[in-house]
mmCIF file of C-alpha atoms and ligand atoms in Angstrom:
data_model
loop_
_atom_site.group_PDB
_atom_site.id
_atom_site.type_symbol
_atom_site.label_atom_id
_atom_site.label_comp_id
_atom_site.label_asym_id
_atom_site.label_seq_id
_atom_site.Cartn_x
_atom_site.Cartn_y
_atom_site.Cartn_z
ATOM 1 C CA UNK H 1 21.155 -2.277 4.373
ATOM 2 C CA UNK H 2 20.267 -5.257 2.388
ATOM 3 C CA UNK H 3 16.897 -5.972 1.585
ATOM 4 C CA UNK H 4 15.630 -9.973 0.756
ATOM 5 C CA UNK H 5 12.017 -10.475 1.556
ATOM 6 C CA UNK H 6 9.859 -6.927 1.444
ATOM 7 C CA UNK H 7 7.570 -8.322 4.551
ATOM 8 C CA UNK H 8 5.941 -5.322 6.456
ATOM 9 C CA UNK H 9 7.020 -1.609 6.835
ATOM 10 C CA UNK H 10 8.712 -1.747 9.806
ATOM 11 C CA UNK H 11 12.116 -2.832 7.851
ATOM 12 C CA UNK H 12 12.122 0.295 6.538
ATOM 13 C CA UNK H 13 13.403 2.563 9.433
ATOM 14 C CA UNK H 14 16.661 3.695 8.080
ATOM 15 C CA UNK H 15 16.166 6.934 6.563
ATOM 16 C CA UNK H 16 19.007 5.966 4.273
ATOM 17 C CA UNK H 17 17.072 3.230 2.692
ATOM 18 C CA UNK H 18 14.044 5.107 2.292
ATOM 19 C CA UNK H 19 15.825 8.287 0.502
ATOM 20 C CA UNK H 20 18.126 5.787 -1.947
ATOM 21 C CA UNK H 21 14.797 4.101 -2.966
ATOM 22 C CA UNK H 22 13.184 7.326 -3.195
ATOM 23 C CA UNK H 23 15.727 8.553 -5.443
ATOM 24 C CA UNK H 24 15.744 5.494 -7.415
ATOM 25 C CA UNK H 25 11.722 5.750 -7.819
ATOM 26 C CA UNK H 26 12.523 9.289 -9.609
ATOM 27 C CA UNK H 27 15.234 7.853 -11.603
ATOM 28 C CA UNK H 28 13.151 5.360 -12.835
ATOM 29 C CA UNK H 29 10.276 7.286 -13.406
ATOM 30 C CA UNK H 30 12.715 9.288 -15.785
ATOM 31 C CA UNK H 31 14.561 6.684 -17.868
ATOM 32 C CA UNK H 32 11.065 5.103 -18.318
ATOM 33 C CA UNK H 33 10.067 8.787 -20.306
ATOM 34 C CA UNK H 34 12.948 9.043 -22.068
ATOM 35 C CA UNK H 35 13.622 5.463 -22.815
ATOM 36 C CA UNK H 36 16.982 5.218 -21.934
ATOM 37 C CA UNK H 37 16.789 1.258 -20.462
ATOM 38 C CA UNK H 38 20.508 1.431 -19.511
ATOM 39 C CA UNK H 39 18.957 0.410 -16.006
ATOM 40 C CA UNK H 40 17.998 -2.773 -17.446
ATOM 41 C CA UNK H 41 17.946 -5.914 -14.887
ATOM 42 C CA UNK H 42 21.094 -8.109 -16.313
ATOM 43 C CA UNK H 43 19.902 -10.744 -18.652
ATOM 44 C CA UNK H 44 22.997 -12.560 -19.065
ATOM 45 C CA UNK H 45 23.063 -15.352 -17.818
ATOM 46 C CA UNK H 46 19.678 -15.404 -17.950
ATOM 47 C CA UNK H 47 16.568 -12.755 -17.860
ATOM 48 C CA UNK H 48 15.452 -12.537 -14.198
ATOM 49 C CA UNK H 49 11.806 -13.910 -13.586
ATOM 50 C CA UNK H 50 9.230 -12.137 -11.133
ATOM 51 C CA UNK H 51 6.140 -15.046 -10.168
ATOM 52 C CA UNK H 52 3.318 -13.063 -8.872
ATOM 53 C CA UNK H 53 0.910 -14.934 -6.855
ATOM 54 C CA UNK H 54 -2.433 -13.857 -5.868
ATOM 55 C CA UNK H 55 -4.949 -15.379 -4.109
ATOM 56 C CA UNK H 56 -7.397 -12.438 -3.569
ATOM 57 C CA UNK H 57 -7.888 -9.740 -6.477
ATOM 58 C CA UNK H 58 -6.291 -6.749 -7.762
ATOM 59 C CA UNK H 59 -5.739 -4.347 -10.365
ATOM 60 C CA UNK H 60 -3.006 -1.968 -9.416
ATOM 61 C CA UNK H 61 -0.673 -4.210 -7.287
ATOM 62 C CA UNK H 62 -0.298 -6.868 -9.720
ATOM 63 C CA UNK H 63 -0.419 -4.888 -13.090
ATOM 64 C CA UNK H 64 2.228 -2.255 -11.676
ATOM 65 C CA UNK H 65 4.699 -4.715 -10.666
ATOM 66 C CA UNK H 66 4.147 -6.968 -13.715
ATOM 67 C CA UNK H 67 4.426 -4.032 -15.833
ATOM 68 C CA UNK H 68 7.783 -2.866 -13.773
ATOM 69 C CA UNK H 69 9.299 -6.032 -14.095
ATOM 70 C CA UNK H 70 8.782 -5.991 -18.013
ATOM 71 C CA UNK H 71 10.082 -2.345 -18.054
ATOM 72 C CA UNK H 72 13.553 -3.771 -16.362
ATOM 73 C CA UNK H 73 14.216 -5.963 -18.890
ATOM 74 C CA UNK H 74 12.680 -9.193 -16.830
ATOM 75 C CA UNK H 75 9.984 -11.516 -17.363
ATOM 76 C CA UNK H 76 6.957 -12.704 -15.395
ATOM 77 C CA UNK H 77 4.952 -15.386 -14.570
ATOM 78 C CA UNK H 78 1.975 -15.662 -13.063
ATOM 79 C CA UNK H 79 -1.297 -17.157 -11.060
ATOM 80 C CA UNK H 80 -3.387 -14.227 -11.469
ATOM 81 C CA UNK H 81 -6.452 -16.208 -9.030
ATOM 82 C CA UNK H 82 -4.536 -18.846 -7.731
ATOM 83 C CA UNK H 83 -7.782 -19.805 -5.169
ATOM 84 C CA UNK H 84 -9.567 -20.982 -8.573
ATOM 85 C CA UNK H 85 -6.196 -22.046 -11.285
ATOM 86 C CA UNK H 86 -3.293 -23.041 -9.155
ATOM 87 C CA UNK H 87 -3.184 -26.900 -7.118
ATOM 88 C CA UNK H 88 -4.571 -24.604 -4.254
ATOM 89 C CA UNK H 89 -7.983 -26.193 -5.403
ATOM 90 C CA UNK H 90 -6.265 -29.387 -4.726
ATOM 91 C CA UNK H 91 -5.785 -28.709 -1.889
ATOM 92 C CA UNK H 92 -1.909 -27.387 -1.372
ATOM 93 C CA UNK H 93 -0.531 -25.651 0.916
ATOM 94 C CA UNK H 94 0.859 -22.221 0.916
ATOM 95 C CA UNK H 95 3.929 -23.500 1.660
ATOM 96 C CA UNK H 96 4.435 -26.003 -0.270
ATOM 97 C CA UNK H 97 3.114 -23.890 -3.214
ATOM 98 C CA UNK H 98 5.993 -21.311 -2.481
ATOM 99 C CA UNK H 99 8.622 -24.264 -2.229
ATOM 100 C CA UNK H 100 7.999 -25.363 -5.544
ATOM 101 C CA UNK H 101 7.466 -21.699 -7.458
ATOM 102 C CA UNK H 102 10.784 -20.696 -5.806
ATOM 103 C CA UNK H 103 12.696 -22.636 -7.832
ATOM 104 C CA UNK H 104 10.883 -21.065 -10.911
ATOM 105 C CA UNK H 105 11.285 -17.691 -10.216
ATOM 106 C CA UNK H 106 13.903 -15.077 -8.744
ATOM 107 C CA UNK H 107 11.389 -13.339 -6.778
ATOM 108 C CA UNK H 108 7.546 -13.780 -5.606
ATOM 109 C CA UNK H 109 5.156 -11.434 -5.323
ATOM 110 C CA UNK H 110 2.200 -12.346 -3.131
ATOM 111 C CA UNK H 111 -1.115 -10.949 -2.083
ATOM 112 C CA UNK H 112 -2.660 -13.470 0.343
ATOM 113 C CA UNK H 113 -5.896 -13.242 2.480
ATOM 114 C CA UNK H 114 -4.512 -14.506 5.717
ATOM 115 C CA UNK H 115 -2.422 -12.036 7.715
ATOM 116 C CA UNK H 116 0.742 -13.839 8.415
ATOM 117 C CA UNK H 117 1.005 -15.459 4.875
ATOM 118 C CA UNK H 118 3.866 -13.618 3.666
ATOM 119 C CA UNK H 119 6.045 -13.988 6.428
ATOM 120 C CA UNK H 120 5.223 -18.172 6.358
ATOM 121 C CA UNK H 121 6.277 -17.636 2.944
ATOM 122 C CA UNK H 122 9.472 -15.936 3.730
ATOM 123 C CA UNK H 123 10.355 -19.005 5.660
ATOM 124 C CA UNK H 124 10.349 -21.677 3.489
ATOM 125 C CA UNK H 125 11.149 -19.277 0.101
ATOM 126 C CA UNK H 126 14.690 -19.601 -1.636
ATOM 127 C CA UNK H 127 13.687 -16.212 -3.536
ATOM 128 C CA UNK H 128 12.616 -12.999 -2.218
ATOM 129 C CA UNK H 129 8.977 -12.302 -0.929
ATOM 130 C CA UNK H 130 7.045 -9.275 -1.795
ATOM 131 C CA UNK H 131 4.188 -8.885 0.660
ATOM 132 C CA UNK H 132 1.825 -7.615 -2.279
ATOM 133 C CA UNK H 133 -1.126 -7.595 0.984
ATOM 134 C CA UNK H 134 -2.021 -10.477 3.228
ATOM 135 C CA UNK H 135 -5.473 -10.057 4.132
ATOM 136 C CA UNK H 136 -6.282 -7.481 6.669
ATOM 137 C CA UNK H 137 -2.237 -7.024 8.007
ATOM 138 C CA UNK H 138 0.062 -5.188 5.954
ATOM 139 C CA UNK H 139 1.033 -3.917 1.943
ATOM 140 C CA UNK H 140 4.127 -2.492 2.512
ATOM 141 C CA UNK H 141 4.819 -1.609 -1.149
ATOM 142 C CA UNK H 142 1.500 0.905 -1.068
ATOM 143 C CA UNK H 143 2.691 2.477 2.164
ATOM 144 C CA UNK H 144 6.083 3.279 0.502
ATOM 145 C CA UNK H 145 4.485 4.233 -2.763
ATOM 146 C CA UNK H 146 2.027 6.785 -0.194
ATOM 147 C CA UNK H 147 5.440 8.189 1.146
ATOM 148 C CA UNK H 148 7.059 8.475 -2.014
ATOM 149 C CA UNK H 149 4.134 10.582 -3.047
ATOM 150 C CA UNK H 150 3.498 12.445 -0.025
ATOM 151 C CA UNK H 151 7.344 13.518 -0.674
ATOM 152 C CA UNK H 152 6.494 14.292 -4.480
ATOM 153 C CA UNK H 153 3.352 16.532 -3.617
ATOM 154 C CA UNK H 154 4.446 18.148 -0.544
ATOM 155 C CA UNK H 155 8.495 18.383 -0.414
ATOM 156 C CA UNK H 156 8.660 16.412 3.152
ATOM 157 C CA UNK H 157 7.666 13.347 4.950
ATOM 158 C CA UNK H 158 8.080 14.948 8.539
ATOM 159 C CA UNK H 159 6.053 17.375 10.179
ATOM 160 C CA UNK H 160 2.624 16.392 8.832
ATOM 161 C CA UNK H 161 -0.553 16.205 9.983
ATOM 162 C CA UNK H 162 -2.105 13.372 8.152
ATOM 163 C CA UNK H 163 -5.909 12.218 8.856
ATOM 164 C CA UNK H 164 -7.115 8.579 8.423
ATOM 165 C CA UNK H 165 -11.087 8.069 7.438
ATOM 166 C CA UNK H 166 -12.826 5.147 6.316
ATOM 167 C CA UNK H 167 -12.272 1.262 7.305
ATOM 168 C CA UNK H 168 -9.186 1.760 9.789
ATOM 169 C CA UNK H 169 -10.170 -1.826 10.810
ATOM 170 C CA UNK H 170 -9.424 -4.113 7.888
ATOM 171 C CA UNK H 171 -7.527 -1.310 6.071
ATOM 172 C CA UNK H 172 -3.968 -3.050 5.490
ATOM 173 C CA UNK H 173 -2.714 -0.019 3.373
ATOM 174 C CA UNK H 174 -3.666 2.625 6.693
ATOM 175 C CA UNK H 175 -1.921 -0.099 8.827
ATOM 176 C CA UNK H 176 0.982 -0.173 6.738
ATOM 177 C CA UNK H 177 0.756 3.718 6.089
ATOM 178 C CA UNK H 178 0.561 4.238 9.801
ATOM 179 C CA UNK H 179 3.363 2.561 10.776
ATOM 180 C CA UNK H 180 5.986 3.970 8.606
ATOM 181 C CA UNK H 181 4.550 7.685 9.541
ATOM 182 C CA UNK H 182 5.296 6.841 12.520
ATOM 183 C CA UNK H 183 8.611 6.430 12.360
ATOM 184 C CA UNK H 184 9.099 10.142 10.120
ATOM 185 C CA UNK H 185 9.485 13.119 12.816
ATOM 186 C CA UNK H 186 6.528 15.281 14.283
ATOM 187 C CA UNK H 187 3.571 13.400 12.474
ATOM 188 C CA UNK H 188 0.145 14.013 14.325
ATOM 189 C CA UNK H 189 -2.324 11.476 12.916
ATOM 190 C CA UNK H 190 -6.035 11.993 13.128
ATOM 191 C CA UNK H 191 -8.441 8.408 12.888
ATOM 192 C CA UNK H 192 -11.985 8.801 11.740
ATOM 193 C CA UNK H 193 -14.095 5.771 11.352
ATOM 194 C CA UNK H 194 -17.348 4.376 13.020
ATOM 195 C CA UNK H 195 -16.563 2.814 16.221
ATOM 196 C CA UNK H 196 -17.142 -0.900 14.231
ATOM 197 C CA UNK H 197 -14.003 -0.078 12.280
ATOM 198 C CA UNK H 198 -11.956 1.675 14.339
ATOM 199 C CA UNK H 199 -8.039 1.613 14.179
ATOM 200 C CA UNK H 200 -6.717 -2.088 15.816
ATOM 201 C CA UNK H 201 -5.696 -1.357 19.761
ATOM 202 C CA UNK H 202 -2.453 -2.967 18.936
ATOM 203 C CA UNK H 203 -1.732 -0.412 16.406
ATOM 204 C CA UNK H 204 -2.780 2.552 18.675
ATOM 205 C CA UNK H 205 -0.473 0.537 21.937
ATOM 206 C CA UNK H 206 2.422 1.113 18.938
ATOM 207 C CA UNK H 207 2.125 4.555 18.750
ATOM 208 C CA UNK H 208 1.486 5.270 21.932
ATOM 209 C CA UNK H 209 4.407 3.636 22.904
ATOM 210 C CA UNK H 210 6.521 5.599 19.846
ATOM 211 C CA UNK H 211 4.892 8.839 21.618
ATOM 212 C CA UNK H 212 3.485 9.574 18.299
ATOM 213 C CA UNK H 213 0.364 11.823 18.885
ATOM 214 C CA UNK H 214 -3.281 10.269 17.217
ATOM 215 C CA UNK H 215 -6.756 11.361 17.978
ATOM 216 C CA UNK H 216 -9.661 9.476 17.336
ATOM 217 C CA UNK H 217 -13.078 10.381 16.171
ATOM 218 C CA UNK H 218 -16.246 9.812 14.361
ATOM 219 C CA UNK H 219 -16.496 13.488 12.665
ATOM 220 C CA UNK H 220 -14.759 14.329 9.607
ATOM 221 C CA UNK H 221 -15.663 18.136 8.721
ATOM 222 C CA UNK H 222 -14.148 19.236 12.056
ATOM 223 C CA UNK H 223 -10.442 17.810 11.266
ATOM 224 C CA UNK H 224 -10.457 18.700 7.304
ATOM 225 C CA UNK H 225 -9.182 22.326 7.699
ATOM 226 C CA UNK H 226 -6.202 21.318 9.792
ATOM 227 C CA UNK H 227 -4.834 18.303 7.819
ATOM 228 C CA UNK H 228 -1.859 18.136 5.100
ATOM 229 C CA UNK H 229 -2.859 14.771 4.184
ATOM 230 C CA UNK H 230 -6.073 13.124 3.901
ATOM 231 C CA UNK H 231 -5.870 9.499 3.335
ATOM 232 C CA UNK H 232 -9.970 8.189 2.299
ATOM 233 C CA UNK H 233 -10.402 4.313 2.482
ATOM 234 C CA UNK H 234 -12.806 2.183 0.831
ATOM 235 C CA UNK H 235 -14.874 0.043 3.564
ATOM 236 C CA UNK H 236 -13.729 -3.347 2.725
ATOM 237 C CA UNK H 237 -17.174 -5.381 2.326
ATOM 238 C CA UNK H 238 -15.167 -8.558 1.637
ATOM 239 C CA UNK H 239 -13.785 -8.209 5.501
ATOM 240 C CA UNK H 240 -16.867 -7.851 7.255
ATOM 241 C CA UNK H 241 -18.643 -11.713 8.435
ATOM 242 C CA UNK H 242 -22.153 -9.953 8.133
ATOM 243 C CA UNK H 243 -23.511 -7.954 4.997
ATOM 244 C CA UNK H 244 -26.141 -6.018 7.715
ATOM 245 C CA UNK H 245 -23.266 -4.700 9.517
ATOM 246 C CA UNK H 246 -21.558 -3.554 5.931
ATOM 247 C CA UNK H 247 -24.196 -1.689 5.240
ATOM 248 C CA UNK H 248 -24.845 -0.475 8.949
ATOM 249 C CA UNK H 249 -20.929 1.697 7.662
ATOM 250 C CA UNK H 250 -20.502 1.599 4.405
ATOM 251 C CA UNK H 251 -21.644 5.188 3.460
ATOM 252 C CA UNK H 252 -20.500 6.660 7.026
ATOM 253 C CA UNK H 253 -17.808 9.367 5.087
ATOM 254 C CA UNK H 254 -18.150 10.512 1.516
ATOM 255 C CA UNK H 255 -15.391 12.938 0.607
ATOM 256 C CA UNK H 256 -17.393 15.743 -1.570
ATOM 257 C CA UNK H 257 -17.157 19.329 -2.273
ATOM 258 C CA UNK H 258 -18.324 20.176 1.601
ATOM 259 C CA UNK H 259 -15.393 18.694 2.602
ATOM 260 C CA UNK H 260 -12.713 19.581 0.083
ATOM 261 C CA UNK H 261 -13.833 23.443 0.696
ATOM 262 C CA UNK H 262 -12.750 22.795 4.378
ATOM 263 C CA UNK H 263 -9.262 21.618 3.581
ATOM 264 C CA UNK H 264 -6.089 24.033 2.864
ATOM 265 C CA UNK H 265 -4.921 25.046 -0.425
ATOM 266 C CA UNK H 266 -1.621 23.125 -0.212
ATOM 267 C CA UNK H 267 -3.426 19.814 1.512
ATOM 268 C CA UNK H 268 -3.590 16.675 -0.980
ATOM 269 C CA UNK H 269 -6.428 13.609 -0.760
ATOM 270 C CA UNK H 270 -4.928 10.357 -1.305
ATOM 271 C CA UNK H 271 -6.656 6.645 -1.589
ATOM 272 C CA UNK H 272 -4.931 3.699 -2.255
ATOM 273 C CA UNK H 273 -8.133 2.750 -4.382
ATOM 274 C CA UNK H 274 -10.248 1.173 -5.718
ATOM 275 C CA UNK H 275 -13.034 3.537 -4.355
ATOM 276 C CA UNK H 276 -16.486 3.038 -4.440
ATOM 277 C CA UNK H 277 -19.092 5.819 -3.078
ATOM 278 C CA UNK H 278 -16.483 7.547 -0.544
ATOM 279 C CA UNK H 279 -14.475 9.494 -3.190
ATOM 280 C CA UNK H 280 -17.486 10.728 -5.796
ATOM 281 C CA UNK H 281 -15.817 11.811 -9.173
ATOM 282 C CA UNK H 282 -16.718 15.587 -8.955
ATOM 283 C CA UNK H 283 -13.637 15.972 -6.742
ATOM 284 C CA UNK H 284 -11.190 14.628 -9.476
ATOM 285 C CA UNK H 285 -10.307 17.394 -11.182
ATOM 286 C CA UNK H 286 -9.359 19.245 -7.674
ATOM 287 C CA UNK H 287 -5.740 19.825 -7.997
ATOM 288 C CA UNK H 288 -5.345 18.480 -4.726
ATOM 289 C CA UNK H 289 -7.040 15.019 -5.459
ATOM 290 C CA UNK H 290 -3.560 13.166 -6.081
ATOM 291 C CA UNK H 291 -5.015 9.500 -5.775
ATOM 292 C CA UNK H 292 -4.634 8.951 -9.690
ATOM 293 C CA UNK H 293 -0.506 10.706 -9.701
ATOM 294 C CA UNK H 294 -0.310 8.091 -6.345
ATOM 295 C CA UNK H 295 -1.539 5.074 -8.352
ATOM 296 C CA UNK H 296 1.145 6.241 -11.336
ATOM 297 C CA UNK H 297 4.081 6.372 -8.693
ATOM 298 C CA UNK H 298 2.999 2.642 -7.784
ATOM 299 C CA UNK H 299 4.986 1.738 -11.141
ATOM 300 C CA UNK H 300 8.234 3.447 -10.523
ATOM 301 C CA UNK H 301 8.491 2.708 -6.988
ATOM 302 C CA UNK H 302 7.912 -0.953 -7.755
ATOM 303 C CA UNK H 303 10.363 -0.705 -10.751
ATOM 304 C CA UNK H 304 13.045 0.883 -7.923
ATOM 305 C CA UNK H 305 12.343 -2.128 -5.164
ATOM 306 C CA UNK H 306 12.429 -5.094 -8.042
ATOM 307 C CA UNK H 307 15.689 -3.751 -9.597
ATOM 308 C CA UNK H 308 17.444 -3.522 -5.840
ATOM 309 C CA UNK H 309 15.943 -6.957 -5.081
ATOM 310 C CA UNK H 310 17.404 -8.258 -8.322
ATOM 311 C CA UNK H 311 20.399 -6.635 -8.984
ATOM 312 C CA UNK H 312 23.200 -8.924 -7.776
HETATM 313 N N1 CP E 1 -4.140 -0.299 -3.904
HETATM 314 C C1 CP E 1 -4.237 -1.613 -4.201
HETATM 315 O O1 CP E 1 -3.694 -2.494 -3.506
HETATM 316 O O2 CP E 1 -5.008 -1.850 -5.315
HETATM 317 P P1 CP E 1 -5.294 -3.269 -5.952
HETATM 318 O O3 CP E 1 -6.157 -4.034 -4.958
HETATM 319 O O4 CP E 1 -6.012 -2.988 -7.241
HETATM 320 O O5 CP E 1 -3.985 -3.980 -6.153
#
């Protein structure tokens, strides 16, 4: 199959895909510790040139794929708050912005606060778009990058039992996430969130419709025991039109030492991150918290998408 614009998660269905890019992650991740560039992007005629775009902020997303571009052999450019330094303060349009920067560049990453940005993008963009997050929708590279280390920590990416807590509302890395689940085998999924921030009906229609199992509820302690995965959230303040009904949630789940004593030995904790107060430090050094290995995987999966992106 032959990937152009990385848009949302539901291109990725083919098993195929998945595995190759997989494989290529863990390639990657190798040649990077031993040095050995021979996977180098081709530079002749030219060095290939990732733009990354971003309109809201971010440490990880941008930072890993600039950094895996620059590993490749490539070079970037970049609008690291493009509401504040690019002719957006002008007054331009998305679209017009990503007409002009895709004659620049050979691919665009972009992290957008409207849902639906990326894929306008896509249709007016010579180069490739990366969907890098467009406001509450979809981040399609962090639900691969979950996957890809679901597969490193736990050997599979079927029959899991993975539980959801936090903002399942605005969360665009548990939409993502939940949508390529559900198209592994025998995945049960588990939602816990107040009722504010509950998962989007559309989402649970979707996997109704798939006939993949999910059960919703508001406590925590009495799903920890049973789950393989358990993915914590950050409540998204930025998302919410009232700070009274932020703080009304905001401290609903805190992952702590009550709850990691629930969960089983061979269970891992992921979070996309940043965190705030839902993942307290004194779980860190739990062999099971795998948030910071998941962050470190962001680099080589990244480095495995940009190089089959770029590669012709
Ligand atoms: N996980 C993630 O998207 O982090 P950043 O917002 O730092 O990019």
């Amino acid at each position: 199959m032959n990937l152009f614009h990385i848009i949302e998660v539901q291109q990725f269905k083919d098993r195929g895909l998945l595995e190759d890019i997989f494989s290529l992650s863990a390639r990657m991740e190798k040649l990077d510790e031993s040095k050995d560039l021979s996977l180098l992007l081709p530079s002749v005629p030219r060095r290939k040139i990732l733009a990354s775009l971003f309109y809201e902020p971010s440490t990880r997303t941008r930072l890993s794929f600039e950094s895996a571009m620059k590993r490749l052999g490539g070079d970037v450019i970049s609008t690291e708050d493009a509401p504040h330094f690019s002719s957006a303060v002008k007054g331009e349009s998305l679209t017009d912005t990503i007409k002009v920067v895709s004659s620049f560049a050979d691919a665009i990453v972009l992290r957008h606060y409207e849902e639906g940005s990326a894929k306008r993008a896509s249709e007016v963009s010579k180069v490739p778009i990366i969907n890098a997050g467009d406001g509450p929708g979809q981040h399609p590279t962090q639900a691969l990058l979950d996957l890809y280390t679901i597969k490193k920590e736990l050997g599979r990416i079927d029959n899991l039992k993975v539980c959801f807590v936090g903002d399942l509302l605005y969360s665009r890395t548990v939409h993502s996430l939940v949508y390529l689940l559900a198209q592994q085998n025998n995945i049960e999924l588990y939602f816990v969130s107040p009722e504010e921030i509950r998962m989007p009906r559309d989402i649970a229609d979707y996997l109704k419709e798939k006939g993949c199992p999910f059960f919703e509820q508001e406590t925590l302690f009495e799903v920890a025991h049973i789950v393989d995965i358990l993915y914590v959230t950050r409540v998204q303040k930025e998302r919410f039109r009232s700070i009274v009904e932020y703080e009304r949630v905001k401290d609903s789940y805190v992952v702590d030492k009550q709850i990691t004593q629930a969960m089983k030995e061979g269970s891992r904790i992921l979070h996309p991150l940043p965190r705030v107060q839902e993942l307290p430090p004194e779980i860190d050094s739990d062999s099971r918290s795998a948030y910071f290995r998941q962050a470190d995987n962001g680099l080589y999966l990244r480095m495995s998408l940009l190089s089959m992106l770029l590669k012709q």
